[in-house]
Short mmCIF file of C-alpha atoms in Angstrom, two decimals:
data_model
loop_
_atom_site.label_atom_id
_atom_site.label_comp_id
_atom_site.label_asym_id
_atom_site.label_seq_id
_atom_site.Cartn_x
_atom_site.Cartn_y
_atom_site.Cartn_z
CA UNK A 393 -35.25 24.76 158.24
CA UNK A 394 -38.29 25.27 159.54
CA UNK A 395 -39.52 28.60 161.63
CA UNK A 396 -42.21 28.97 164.54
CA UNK A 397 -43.70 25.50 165.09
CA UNK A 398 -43.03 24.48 161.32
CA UNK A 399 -43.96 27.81 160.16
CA UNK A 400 -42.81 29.65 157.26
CA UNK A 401 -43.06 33.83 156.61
CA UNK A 402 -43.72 35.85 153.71
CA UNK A 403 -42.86 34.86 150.49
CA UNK A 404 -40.91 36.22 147.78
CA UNK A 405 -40.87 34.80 144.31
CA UNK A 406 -38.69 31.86 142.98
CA UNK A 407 -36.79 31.21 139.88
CA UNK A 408 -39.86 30.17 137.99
CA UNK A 409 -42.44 32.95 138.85
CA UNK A 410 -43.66 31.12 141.95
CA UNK A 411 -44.14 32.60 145.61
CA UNK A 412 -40.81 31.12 147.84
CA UNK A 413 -41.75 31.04 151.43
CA UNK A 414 -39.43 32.82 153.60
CA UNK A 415 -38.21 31.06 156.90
CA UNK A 416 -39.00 33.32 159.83
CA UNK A 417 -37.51 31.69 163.22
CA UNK A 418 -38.49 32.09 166.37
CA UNK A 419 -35.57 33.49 168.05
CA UNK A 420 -35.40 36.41 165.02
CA UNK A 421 -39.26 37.00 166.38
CA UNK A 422 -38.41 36.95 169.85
CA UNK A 423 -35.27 39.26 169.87
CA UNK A 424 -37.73 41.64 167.62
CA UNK A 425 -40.48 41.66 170.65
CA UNK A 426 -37.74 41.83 173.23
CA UNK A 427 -36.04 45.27 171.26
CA UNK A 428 -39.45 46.40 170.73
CA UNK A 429 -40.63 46.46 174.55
CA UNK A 430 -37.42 47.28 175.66
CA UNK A 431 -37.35 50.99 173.65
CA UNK A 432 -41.24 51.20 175.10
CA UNK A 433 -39.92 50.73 178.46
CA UNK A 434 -37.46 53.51 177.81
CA UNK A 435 -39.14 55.65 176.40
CA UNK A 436 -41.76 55.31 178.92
CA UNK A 437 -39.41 55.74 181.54
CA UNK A 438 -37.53 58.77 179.81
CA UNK A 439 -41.20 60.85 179.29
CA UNK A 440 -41.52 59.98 183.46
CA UNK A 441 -37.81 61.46 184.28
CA UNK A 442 -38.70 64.37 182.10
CA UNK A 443 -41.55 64.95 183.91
CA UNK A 444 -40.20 65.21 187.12
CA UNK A 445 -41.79 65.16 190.75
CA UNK A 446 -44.07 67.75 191.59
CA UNK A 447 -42.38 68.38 194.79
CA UNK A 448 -39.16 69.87 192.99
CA UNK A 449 -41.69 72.14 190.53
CA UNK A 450 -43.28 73.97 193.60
CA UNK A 451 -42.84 77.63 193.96
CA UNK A 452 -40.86 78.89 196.57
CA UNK A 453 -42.49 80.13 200.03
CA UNK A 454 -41.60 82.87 202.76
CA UNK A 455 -42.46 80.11 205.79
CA UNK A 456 -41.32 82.93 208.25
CA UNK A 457 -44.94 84.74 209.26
CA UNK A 458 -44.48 86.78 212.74
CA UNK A 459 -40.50 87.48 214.07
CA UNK A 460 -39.49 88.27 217.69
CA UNK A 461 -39.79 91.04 219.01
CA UNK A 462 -35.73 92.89 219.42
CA UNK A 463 -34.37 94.86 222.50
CA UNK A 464 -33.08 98.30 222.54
CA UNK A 465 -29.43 97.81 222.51
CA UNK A 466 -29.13 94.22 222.65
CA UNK A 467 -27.65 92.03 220.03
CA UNK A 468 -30.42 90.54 217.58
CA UNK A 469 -30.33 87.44 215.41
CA UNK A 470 -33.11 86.06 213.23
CA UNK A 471 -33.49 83.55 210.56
CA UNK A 472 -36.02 83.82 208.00
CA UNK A 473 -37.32 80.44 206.96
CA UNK A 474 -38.40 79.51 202.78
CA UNK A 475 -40.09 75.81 201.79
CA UNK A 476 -40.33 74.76 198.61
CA UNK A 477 -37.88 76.00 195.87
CA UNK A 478 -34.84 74.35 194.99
CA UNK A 479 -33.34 75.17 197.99
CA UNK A 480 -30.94 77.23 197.04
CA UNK A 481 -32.43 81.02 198.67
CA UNK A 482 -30.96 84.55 198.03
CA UNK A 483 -33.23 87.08 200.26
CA UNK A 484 -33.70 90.60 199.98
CA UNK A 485 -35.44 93.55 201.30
CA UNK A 486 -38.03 94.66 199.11
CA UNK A 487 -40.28 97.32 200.79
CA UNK A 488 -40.04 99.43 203.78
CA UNK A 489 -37.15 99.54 206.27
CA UNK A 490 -35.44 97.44 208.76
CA UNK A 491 -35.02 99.01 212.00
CA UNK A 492 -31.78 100.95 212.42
CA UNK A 493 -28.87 98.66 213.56
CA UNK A 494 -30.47 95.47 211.69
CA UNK A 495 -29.39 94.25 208.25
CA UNK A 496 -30.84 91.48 206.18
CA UNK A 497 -27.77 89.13 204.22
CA UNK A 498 -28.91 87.28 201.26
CA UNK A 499 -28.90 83.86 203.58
CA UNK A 500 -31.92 84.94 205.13
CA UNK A 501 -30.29 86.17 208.95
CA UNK A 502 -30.94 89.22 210.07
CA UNK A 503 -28.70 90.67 212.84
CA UNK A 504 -27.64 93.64 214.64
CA UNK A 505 -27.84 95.81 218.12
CA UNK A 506 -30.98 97.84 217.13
CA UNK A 507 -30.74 101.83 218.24
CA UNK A 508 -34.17 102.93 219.08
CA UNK A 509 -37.75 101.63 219.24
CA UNK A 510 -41.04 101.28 217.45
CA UNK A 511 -42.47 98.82 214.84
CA UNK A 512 -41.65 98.71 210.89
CA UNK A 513 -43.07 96.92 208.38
CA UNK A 514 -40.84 95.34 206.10
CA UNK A 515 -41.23 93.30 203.13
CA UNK A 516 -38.75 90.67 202.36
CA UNK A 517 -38.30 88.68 198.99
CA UNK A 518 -37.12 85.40 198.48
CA UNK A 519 -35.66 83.84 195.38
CA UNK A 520 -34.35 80.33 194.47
CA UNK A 521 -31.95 79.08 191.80
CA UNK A 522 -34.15 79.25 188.92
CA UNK A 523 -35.79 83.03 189.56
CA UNK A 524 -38.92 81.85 191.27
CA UNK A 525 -39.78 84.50 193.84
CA UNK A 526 -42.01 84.63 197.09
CA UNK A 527 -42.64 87.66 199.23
CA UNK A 528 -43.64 88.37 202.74
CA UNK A 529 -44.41 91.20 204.36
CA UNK A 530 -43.18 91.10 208.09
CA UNK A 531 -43.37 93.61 211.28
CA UNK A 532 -40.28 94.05 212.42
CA UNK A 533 -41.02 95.56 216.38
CA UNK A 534 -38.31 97.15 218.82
CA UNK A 535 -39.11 97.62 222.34
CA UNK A 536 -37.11 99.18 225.56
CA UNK A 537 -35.48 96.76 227.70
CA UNK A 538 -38.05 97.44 230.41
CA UNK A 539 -40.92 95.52 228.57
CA UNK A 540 -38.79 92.21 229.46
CA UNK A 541 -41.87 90.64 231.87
CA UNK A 542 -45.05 91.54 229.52
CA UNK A 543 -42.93 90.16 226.65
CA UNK A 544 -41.94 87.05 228.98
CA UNK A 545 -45.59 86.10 229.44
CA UNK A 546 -46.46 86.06 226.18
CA UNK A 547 -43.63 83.62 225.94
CA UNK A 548 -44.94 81.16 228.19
CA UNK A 549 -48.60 81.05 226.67
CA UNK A 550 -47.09 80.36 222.61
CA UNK A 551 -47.84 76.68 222.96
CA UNK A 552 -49.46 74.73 220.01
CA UNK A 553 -49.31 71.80 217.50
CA UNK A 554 -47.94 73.12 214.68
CA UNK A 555 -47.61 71.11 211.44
CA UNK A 556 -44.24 71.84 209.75
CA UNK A 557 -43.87 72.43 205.54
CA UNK A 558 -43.17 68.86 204.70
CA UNK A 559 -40.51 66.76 203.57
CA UNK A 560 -38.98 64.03 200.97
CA UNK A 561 -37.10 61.11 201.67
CA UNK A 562 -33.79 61.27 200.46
CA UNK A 563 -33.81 65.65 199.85
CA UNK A 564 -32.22 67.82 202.15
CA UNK A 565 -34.90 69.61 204.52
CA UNK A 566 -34.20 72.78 206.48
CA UNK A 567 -36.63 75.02 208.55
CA UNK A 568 -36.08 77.50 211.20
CA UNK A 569 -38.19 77.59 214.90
CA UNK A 570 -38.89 81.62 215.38
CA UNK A 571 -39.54 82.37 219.15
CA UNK A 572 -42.41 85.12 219.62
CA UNK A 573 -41.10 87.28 221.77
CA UNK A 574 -38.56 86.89 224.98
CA UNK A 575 -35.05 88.03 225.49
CA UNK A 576 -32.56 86.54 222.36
CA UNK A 577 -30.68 85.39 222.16
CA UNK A 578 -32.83 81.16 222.27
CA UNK A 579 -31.69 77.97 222.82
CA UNK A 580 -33.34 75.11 221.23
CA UNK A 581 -33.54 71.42 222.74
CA UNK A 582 -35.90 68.93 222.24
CA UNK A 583 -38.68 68.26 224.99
CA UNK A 584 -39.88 64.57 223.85
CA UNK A 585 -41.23 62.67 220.73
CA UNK A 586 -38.55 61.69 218.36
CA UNK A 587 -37.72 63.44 215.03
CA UNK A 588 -37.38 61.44 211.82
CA UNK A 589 -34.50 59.53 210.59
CA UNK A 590 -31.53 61.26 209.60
CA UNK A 591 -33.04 65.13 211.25
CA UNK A 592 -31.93 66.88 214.14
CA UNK A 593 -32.04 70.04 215.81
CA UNK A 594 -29.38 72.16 216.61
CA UNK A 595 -29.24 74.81 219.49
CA UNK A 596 -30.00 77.53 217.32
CA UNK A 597 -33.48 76.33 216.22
CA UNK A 598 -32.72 74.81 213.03
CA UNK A 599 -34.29 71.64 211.94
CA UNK A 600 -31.95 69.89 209.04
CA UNK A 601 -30.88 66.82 207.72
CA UNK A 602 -31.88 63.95 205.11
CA UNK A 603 -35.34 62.28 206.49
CA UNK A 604 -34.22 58.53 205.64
CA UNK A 605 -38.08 57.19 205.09
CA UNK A 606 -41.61 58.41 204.93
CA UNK A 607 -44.05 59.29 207.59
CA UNK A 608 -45.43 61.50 210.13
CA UNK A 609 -43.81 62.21 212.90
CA UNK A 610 -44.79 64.33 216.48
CA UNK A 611 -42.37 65.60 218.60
CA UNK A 612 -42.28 68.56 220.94
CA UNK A 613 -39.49 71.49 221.03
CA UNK A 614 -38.31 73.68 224.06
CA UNK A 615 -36.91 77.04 223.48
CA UNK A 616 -35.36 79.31 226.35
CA UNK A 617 -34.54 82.81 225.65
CA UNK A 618 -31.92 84.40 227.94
CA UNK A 619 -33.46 85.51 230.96
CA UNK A 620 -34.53 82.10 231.87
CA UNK A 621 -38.29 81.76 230.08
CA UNK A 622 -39.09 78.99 228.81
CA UNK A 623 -41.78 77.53 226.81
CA UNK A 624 -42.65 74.03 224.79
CA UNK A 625 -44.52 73.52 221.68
CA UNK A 626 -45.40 70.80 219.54
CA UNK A 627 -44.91 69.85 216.15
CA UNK A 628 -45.50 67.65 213.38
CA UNK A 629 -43.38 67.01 210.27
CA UNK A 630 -44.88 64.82 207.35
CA UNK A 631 -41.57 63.31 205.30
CA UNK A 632 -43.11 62.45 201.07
CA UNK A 633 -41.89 59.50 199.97
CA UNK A 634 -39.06 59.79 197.82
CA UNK A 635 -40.11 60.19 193.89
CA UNK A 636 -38.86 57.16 191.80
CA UNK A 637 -35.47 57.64 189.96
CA UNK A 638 -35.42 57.14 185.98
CA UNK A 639 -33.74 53.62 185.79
CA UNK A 640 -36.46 52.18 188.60
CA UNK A 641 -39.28 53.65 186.46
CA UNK A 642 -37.93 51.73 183.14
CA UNK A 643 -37.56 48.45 184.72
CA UNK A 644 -40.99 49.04 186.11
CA UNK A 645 -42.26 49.42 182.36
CA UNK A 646 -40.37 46.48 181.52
CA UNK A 647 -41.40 44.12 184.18
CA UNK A 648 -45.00 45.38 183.46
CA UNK A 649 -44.57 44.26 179.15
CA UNK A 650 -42.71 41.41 179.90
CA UNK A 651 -45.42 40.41 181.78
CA UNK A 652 -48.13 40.97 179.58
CA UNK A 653 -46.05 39.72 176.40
CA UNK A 654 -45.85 36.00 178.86
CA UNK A 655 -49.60 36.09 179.56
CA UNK A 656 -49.81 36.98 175.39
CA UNK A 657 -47.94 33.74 175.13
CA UNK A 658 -49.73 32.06 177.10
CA UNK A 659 -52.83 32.90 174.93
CA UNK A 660 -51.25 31.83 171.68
CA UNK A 661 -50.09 28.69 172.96
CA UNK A 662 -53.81 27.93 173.31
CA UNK A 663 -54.52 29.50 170.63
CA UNK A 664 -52.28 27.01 169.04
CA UNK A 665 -53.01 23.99 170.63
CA UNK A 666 -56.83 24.41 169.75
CA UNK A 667 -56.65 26.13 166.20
CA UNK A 668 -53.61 24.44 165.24
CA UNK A 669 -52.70 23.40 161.23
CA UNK A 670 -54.47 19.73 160.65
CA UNK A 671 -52.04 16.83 160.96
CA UNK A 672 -52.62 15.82 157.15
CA UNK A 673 -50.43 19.34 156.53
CA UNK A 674 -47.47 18.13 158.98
CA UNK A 675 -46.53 20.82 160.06
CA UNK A 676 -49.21 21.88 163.10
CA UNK A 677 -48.60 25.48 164.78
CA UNK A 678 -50.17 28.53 165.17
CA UNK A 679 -48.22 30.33 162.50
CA UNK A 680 -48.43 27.80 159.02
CA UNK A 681 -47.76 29.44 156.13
CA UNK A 682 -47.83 32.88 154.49
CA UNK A 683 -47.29 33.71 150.52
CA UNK A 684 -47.25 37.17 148.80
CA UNK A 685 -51.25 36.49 147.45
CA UNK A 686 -52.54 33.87 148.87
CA UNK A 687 -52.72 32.01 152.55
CA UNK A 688 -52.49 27.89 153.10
CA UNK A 689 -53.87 25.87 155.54
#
């Protein structure tokens, strides 16, 4: 029986001393490219997994810069905001003191009724599943309930685009609006724009959800504290596209070698069809005939 195109393999020797040629057929050669591009592929797309996205290696970050400024005797609440990470945030005080009455919990809120007045600098730590640690140093400021209508003014003039950490499609986002200054506690609406697929914003300033595709998007927030101010602001999330999973990036590989093993066939067909065996041999291919020592034409 003959192999590729009339083709023979390598030999082995006979019963008499001489070279035996051994068949080699194609579908043997084919099913040994096909296993051979198929473990590429895989192993291609296993280094690729193991790699990982960037956006899941990055460092954690305190996103919470400036906080509100809290009331004598009034209840306080406060939300410190972290990007990047894992996600999952344990948060600490680190240096200095809160004011007395306020308390940090490891989610990141700080409340209480603060008891006097005067500014502290604090330094909080966050730290995500796997140990990575940010810290921010924030000033913490308590004021008498009298300073109500200079802190309302500088309410009304905190107004500007603001371009939020970004997102992934597909990856849980969270961040927290902070009001600078007014009366807490705030409510949070949205003022126009739209937000991304699959985000929303609740009442208490908190932007989460799943962002369902990539893209930019602008949208403008309202927050009014409760003595009636009110003030706008823009912003602008960017959503990543989401990072391709293990199983897309080996049938990638093995689209791409399938691909190049066809145009490879295509080549050695012509190969063939020009540089064939002569006709006098009978059996015209590409592949004619291989023996331990020595190579007919």
């Amino acid at each position: 029986m003959l192999g590729i195109a009339g083709a023979r393999g390598f030999g082995r020797p006979g019963h008499a001393g001489a070279d035996v040629p051994v068949e080699l057929r194609f579908v043997d050669l084919l099913l040994i490219i096909i296993a051979t591009l198929t473990f590429l592929a895989v192993l291609l797309g296993l280094s690729g997994a193991l790699a990982g996205s960037g956006h899941r290696e990055v460092a954690p970050r305190v996103a919470t810069t400036t906080v509100p400024t809290a009331l004598t005797r009034q209840t306080y609440q406060l939300t410190l905001a972290a990007s990047g990470g894992d996600g999952a945030f344990s948060w600490q005080v680190t240096g200095g003191h809160l004011p007395a009455g306020l308390a940090l919990h490891p989610d990141g809120v700080v409340t209480g009724v603060p008891s006097g007045q005067g500014s502290e600098p604090v330094t909080v730590q966050v730290r995500d599943g796997q140990g990575r640690v940010a810290a921010q140093q924030l000033l913490f400021s308590v004021r008498p309930v009298g300073a109500v209508t200079e802190v309302r003014r500088d309410l009304e003039l905190a107004h500007q685009t603001v371009l939020l950490p970004s997102g992934q499609s597909g990856v849980p986002y969270r961040y927290d609006f902070q009001a600078g200054s007014g009366v807490p506690p705030y409510t949070w609406a949205m003022a126009g724009g739209k937000l991304p697929d699959g985000v929303s914003l609740t009442r208490q300033g908190a932007l989460v959800g799943s962002p369902g595709s990539a893209g930019d998007s602008t949208f403008t927030v309202r927050v009014t504290d409760s003595a009636g101010a009110a003030v706008t602001q823009q912003v602008r999330l960017t959503v990543d596209p989401a990072p391709p999973s293990f199983w897309d990036t080996v049938l990638t590989w093995l689209w791409r070698l399938i691909t190049w093993f066809g145009y490879f066939l295509v080549f050695v067909t012509f190969l063939t069809i020009v540089f064939g065996a002569p006709p006098s041999q009978g059996n015209p291919g590409l592949i004619h005939r291989f023996r331990r020592n020595r190579y007919y034409r």
